[in-house]
Tab-separated table of C-alpha atoms and ligand atoms in Angstrom:
chain	number	residue	atom	x	y	z
A	1	UNK	CA	114.729	-88.932	207.156
A	2	UNK	CA	115.169	-90.790	203.884
A	3	UNK	CA	116.323	-94.323	203.233
A	4	UNK	CA	115.538	-95.864	206.602
A	5	UNK	CA	113.971	-99.235	205.936
A	6	UNK	CA	111.854	-100.050	208.973
A	7	UNK	CA	110.202	-103.302	207.947
A	8	UNK	CA	110.356	-105.797	205.085
A	9	UNK	CA	108.344	-104.614	202.143
A	10	UNK	CA	105.619	-106.541	200.468
A	11	UNK	CA	104.174	-106.207	197.031
A	12	UNK	CA	103.039	-102.757	196.085
A	13	UNK	CA	99.303	-102.558	195.336
A	14	UNK	CA	98.057	-101.111	192.073
A	15	UNK	CA	94.740	-99.308	192.119
A	16	UNK	CA	93.424	-98.721	188.608
A	17	UNK	CA	91.311	-95.594	188.207
A	18	UNK	CA	88.679	-96.148	185.527
A	19	UNK	CA	87.159	-92.640	185.461
A	20	UNK	CA	88.298	-91.891	181.946
A	21	UNK	CA	86.587	-94.904	180.436
A	22	UNK	CA	83.449	-93.069	181.525
A	23	UNK	CA	84.811	-89.813	180.070
A	24	UNK	CA	84.981	-91.466	176.643
A	25	UNK	CA	81.551	-93.041	177.066
A	26	UNK	CA	79.996	-89.744	178.114
A	27	UNK	CA	81.433	-87.978	175.050
A	28	UNK	CA	78.629	-89.739	173.130
A	29	UNK	CA	76.180	-90.389	175.912
A	30	UNK	CA	75.663	-94.067	175.118
A	31	UNK	CA	76.473	-97.186	177.137
A	32	UNK	CA	80.006	-97.873	175.861
A	33	UNK	CA	82.823	-98.132	176.698
A	34	UNK	CA	81.634	-99.559	180.000
A	35	UNK	CA	83.771	-98.681	183.075
A	36	UNK	CA	82.736	-101.874	184.866
A	37	UNK	CA	84.001	-103.954	181.955
A	38	UNK	CA	87.293	-102.038	182.199
A	39	UNK	CA	87.454	-102.749	185.928
A	40	UNK	CA	87.021	-106.471	185.333
A	41	UNK	CA	89.775	-106.459	182.694
A	42	UNK	CA	92.063	-104.538	185.061
A	43	UNK	CA	91.349	-107.111	187.753
A	44	UNK	CA	92.355	-109.992	185.480
A	45	UNK	CA	95.488	-108.101	184.452
A	46	UNK	CA	96.709	-107.799	188.040
A	47	UNK	CA	95.114	-104.716	189.566
A	48	UNK	CA	94.678	-104.938	193.325
A	49	UNK	CA	91.871	-102.433	193.523
A	50	UNK	CA	89.645	-100.201	191.423
A	51	UNK	CA	89.329	-96.478	191.968
A	52	UNK	CA	86.402	-94.381	190.769
A	53	UNK	CA	85.665	-90.729	191.466
A	54	UNK	CA	82.026	-89.696	191.564
A	55	UNK	CA	82.294	-85.994	190.919
A	56	UNK	CA	79.653	-83.552	191.983
A	57	UNK	CA	78.988	-82.708	188.304
A	58	UNK	CA	79.007	-86.427	187.250
A	59	UNK	CA	81.268	-85.545	184.352
A	60	UNK	CA	82.620	-89.087	184.124
A	61	UNK	CA	81.553	-91.702	186.678
A	62	UNK	CA	77.818	-91.733	187.422
A	63	UNK	CA	75.754	-93.019	190.325
A	64	UNK	CA	74.765	-95.991	188.152
A	65	UNK	CA	78.465	-96.781	187.569
A	66	UNK	CA	79.052	-96.940	191.313
A	67	UNK	CA	76.082	-99.293	191.706
A	68	UNK	CA	77.379	-101.481	188.881
A	69	UNK	CA	80.930	-101.549	190.246
A	70	UNK	CA	79.758	-102.452	193.737
A	71	UNK	CA	77.710	-105.307	192.297
A	72	UNK	CA	80.332	-106.661	189.892
A	73	UNK	CA	83.688	-106.256	191.595
A	74	UNK	CA	85.470	-108.766	193.709
A	75	UNK	CA	88.370	-106.323	194.101
A	76	UNK	CA	88.080	-103.571	196.695
A	77	UNK	CA	86.550	-100.326	195.419
A	78	UNK	CA	88.274	-97.104	196.374
A	79	UNK	CA	85.482	-94.536	196.135
A	80	UNK	CA	86.871	-91.059	195.545
A	81	UNK	CA	84.669	-88.173	196.540
A	82	UNK	CA	84.523	-84.624	197.779
A	83	UNK	CA	83.754	-84.101	201.467
A	84	UNK	CA	80.117	-83.116	200.920
A	85	UNK	CA	76.928	-84.341	202.588
A	86	UNK	CA	75.617	-85.713	199.303
A	87	UNK	CA	78.726	-87.850	198.751
A	88	UNK	CA	78.836	-88.968	202.353
A	89	UNK	CA	75.262	-90.270	202.041
A	90	UNK	CA	76.160	-92.164	198.842
A	91	UNK	CA	79.247	-93.680	200.464
A	92	UNK	CA	77.259	-94.722	203.521
A	93	UNK	CA	74.701	-96.400	201.278
A	94	UNK	CA	77.279	-98.427	199.350
A	95	UNK	CA	79.928	-98.901	202.055
A	96	UNK	CA	82.849	-99.333	199.641
A	97	UNK	CA	86.081	-100.823	200.937
A	98	UNK	CA	87.769	-97.414	200.890
A	99	UNK	CA	86.757	-93.778	200.645
A	100	UNK	CA	89.326	-91.292	199.413
A	101	UNK	CA	88.519	-87.652	200.125
A	102	UNK	CA	89.642	-85.276	197.416
A	103	UNK	CA	89.176	-81.564	196.802
A	104	UNK	CA	86.878	-80.637	193.945
A	105	UNK	CA	86.446	-77.494	191.963
A	106	UNK	CA	84.024	-77.469	189.054
A	107	UNK	CA	86.340	-75.580	186.740
A	108	UNK	CA	89.341	-77.859	187.231
A	109	UNK	CA	90.133	-80.453	184.584
A	110	UNK	CA	91.249	-82.991	187.143
A	111	UNK	CA	92.041	-83.061	190.868
A	112	UNK	CA	94.630	-80.326	190.775
A	113	UNK	CA	95.725	-80.111	194.375
A	114	UNK	CA	95.427	-81.958	197.639
A	115	UNK	CA	92.761	-81.463	200.265
A	116	UNK	CA	93.371	-78.561	202.682
A	117	UNK	CA	92.986	-80.705	205.796
A	118	UNK	CA	94.822	-78.309	208.047
A	119	UNK	CA	92.251	-75.574	207.334
A	120	UNK	CA	89.184	-77.594	208.272
A	121	UNK	CA	90.327	-80.227	210.698
A	122	UNK	CA	87.286	-80.081	212.903
A	123	UNK	CA	84.759	-80.445	210.085
A	124	UNK	CA	86.730	-83.265	208.454
A	125	UNK	CA	87.161	-85.158	211.723
A	126	UNK	CA	83.363	-85.185	212.095
A	127	UNK	CA	82.903	-85.950	208.417
A	128	UNK	CA	85.028	-89.112	208.382
A	129	UNK	CA	83.760	-90.549	211.671
A	130	UNK	CA	80.537	-92.109	210.283
A	131	UNK	CA	82.422	-93.433	207.257
A	132	UNK	CA	84.906	-95.172	209.527
A	133	UNK	CA	82.068	-96.455	211.713
A	134	UNK	CA	80.534	-97.962	208.561
A	135	UNK	CA	83.768	-99.877	207.960
A	136	UNK	CA	85.173	-97.757	205.110
A	137	UNK	CA	88.916	-97.229	205.158
A	138	UNK	CA	89.285	-93.483	204.828
A	139	UNK	CA	92.173	-91.963	202.961
A	140	UNK	CA	92.853	-88.288	202.406
A	141	UNK	CA	94.396	-87.029	199.186
A	142	UNK	CA	96.892	-84.347	200.184
A	143	UNK	CA	99.962	-82.526	198.995
A	144	UNK	CA	103.242	-84.048	200.160
A	145	UNK	CA	103.396	-81.475	202.906
A	146	UNK	CA	104.184	-82.006	206.564
A	147	UNK	CA	101.391	-79.702	207.756
A	148	UNK	CA	98.742	-81.567	205.805
A	149	UNK	CA	100.073	-84.980	206.851
A	150	UNK	CA	100.000	-83.978	210.522
A	151	UNK	CA	96.452	-82.661	210.125
A	152	UNK	CA	95.328	-85.905	208.427
A	153	UNK	CA	96.851	-87.812	211.327
A	154	UNK	CA	95.113	-85.612	213.901
A	155	UNK	CA	91.672	-86.090	212.364
A	156	UNK	CA	92.127	-89.863	212.664
A	157	UNK	CA	92.450	-90.883	209.012
A	158	UNK	CA	94.315	-94.192	208.711
A	159	UNK	CA	95.584	-93.530	205.167
A	160	UNK	CA	96.994	-90.605	203.204
A	161	UNK	CA	97.426	-90.492	199.449
A	162	UNK	CA	100.203	-88.125	198.455
A	163	UNK	CA	99.644	-86.038	195.316
A	164	UNK	CA	102.354	-86.843	192.775
A	165	UNK	CA	101.213	-84.195	190.272
A	166	UNK	CA	104.160	-81.815	190.606
A	167	UNK	CA	106.708	-84.638	190.273
A	168	UNK	CA	104.947	-85.938	187.163
A	169	UNK	CA	104.608	-82.509	185.549
A	170	UNK	CA	108.311	-81.729	185.973
A	171	UNK	CA	109.041	-85.149	184.511
A	172	UNK	CA	106.899	-84.415	181.436
A	173	UNK	CA	108.516	-80.997	181.070
A	174	UNK	CA	111.978	-82.563	181.155
A	175	UNK	CA	113.021	-80.439	184.155
A	176	UNK	CA	115.210	-83.061	185.781
A	177	UNK	CA	116.393	-80.981	188.736
A	178	UNK	CA	112.859	-79.956	189.735
A	179	UNK	CA	111.574	-83.503	189.149
A	180	UNK	CA	114.260	-84.992	191.372
A	181	UNK	CA	113.591	-82.421	194.078
A	182	UNK	CA	109.878	-83.291	194.006
A	183	UNK	CA	110.722	-86.983	194.046
A	184	UNK	CA	112.867	-86.500	197.148
A	185	UNK	CA	110.088	-84.490	198.796
A	186	UNK	CA	107.541	-87.214	198.089
A	187	UNK	CA	109.884	-89.805	199.484
A	188	UNK	CA	110.617	-87.815	202.639
A	189	UNK	CA	106.943	-87.102	203.208
A	190	UNK	CA	106.022	-90.764	202.653
A	191	UNK	CA	108.532	-91.623	205.349
A	192	UNK	CA	107.226	-88.871	207.645
A	193	UNK	CA	103.638	-90.097	207.256
A	194	UNK	CA	104.590	-93.718	207.846
A	195	UNK	CA	106.456	-92.724	211.011
A	196	UNK	CA	103.174	-91.324	212.312
A	197	UNK	CA	101.600	-94.729	211.651
A	198	UNK	CA	99.720	-93.689	208.517
A	199	UNK	CA	99.378	-96.001	205.523
A	200	UNK	CA	100.811	-94.207	202.497
A	201	UNK	CA	99.480	-94.225	198.947
A	202	UNK	CA	100.655	-92.104	196.020
A	203	UNK	CA	98.723	-91.052	192.947
A	204	UNK	CA	98.113	-88.640	190.126
A	205	UNK	CA	99.971	-88.350	186.847
A	206	UNK	CA	101.976	-91.573	187.058
A	207	UNK	CA	103.188	-93.099	183.779
A	208	UNK	CA	105.467	-95.893	182.587
A	209	UNK	CA	108.313	-93.374	182.573
A	210	UNK	CA	107.984	-91.980	186.078
A	211	UNK	CA	106.511	-94.823	188.131
A	212	UNK	CA	109.660	-96.727	189.078
A	213	UNK	CA	111.241	-94.264	191.529
A	214	UNK	CA	107.910	-93.897	193.350
A	215	UNK	CA	107.415	-97.663	193.425
A	216	UNK	CA	110.759	-97.821	195.189
A	217	UNK	CA	109.701	-95.655	198.137
A	218	UNK	CA	109.819	-98.103	201.029
A	219	UNK	CA	106.777	-96.783	202.888
A	220	UNK	CA	104.382	-96.627	199.959
A	221	UNK	CA	101.904	-99.513	199.804
A	222	UNK	CA	99.590	-98.442	196.964
A	223	UNK	CA	99.715	-96.453	193.740
A	224	UNK	CA	96.523	-95.199	192.092
A	225	UNK	CA	96.851	-94.732	188.360
A	226	UNK	CA	94.217	-93.815	185.810
A	227	UNK	CA	94.541	-91.379	182.934
A	228	UNK	CA	97.796	-92.703	181.496
A	229	UNK	CA	96.613	-96.333	181.621
A	230	UNK	CA	93.321	-95.579	179.903
A	231	UNK	CA	95.223	-93.607	177.267
A	232	UNK	CA	97.692	-96.446	176.707
A	233	UNK	CA	94.774	-98.858	176.427
A	234	UNK	CA	93.896	-97.155	173.128
A	235	UNK	CA	97.169	-98.423	171.692
A	236	UNK	CA	97.887	-101.674	173.489
A	237	UNK	CA	94.612	-102.680	175.134
A	238	UNK	CA	93.866	-102.254	178.824
A	239	UNK	CA	95.047	-105.715	179.804
A	240	UNK	CA	98.521	-105.111	178.350
A	241	UNK	CA	98.709	-101.590	179.795
A	242	UNK	CA	97.899	-102.760	183.320
A	243	UNK	CA	100.321	-105.687	183.043
A	244	UNK	CA	103.131	-103.416	181.890
A	245	UNK	CA	102.505	-100.915	184.680
A	246	UNK	CA	102.405	-103.762	187.186
A	247	UNK	CA	105.733	-105.096	185.852
A	248	UNK	CA	107.367	-101.648	186.056
A	249	UNK	CA	106.155	-101.204	189.628
A	250	UNK	CA	107.613	-104.577	190.560
A	251	UNK	CA	110.864	-103.652	188.812
A	252	UNK	CA	111.031	-100.344	190.698
A	253	UNK	CA	110.460	-102.198	193.945
A	254	UNK	CA	113.107	-104.815	193.158
A	255	UNK	CA	115.676	-102.216	192.117
A	256	UNK	CA	115.130	-100.381	195.404
A	257	UNK	CA	115.109	-103.380	197.724
A	258	UNK	CA	116.754	-106.213	195.840
A	259	UNK	CA	115.776	-109.540	197.361
A	260	UNK	CA	113.678	-107.926	200.079
A	261	UNK	CA	110.879	-107.028	197.676
A	262	UNK	CA	108.315	-109.680	196.862
B	301	PXP	N1	94.536	-90.570	193.031
B	301	PXP	C1	93.607	-89.602	193.203
B	301	PXP	C2	93.235	-89.242	194.601
B	301	PXP	C3	93.008	-88.972	192.102
B	301	PXP	O1	92.089	-88.000	192.290
B	301	PXP	C4	93.350	-89.395	190.806
B	301	PXP	C5	92.686	-88.817	189.610
B	301	PXP	O2	92.702	-87.478	189.588
B	301	PXP	C6	94.322	-90.397	190.674
B	301	PXP	C7	94.888	-90.964	191.802
B	301	PXP	C8	94.734	-90.891	189.333
B	301	PXP	O3	95.413	-89.890	188.646
B	301	PXP	P1	95.738	-90.119	187.127
B	301	PXP	O4	94.440	-90.256	186.422
B	301	PXP	O5	96.487	-88.879	186.751
B	301	PXP	O6	96.578	-91.353	187.027
């Protein structure tokens, strides 16, 4: 299943997730640092989209942030949300370019797993229909798992984002064998999803050190990266962090495809 290049590959898109600018702001409760300002810097530095997750508990991004982003951005906004009625109403009010459905548990520190699409296909099919009718491109954040990919396809989602968390954690732990196995699984599942006609994104946990192999997966068209970039911004500034990530993604693409990558 791996390694079959089916079409020439364009530039990989970088979605910058600015949630953790809001995390820092909310630690004090004041107006700074401002996530919209971060989004505009990321845009200038080469981001292709901005991702923001409005959590049920509003622990980082707030409703006012979404309003501000919608008003200020020229880049597409990828609005991450749980599949709840409240979030659906907010998405339908703003009509962002993209809506990414993620699982949410209050006690988790971040989005720990993918959405269990296979378990609630019927509900999710009805849930995404009005979002698609409103012109939002719906993506579903799922584990790199054939069952979940098939379920996402059956409910009519045009995009899946594959959860890279396990790959990234093994990388951090220095467990090379497990990391490489996860990398191969992600790659195979990206190929499987693309064969079904789904657009494939990857996200969660990506860093300078682990991004290149993923950037080289032929079927992947977008990476969404947040926490590491915002952390690096403390040391190098956000502009430099986004530029470096962009350069590494391009390098990963070039190394995988040589002259075929743009
Ligand atoms: N993609 C999705 C769907 C996410 O929920 C998140 C944040 O949890 C990310 C990408 C970005 O992950 P990270 O902040 O680890 O880069």
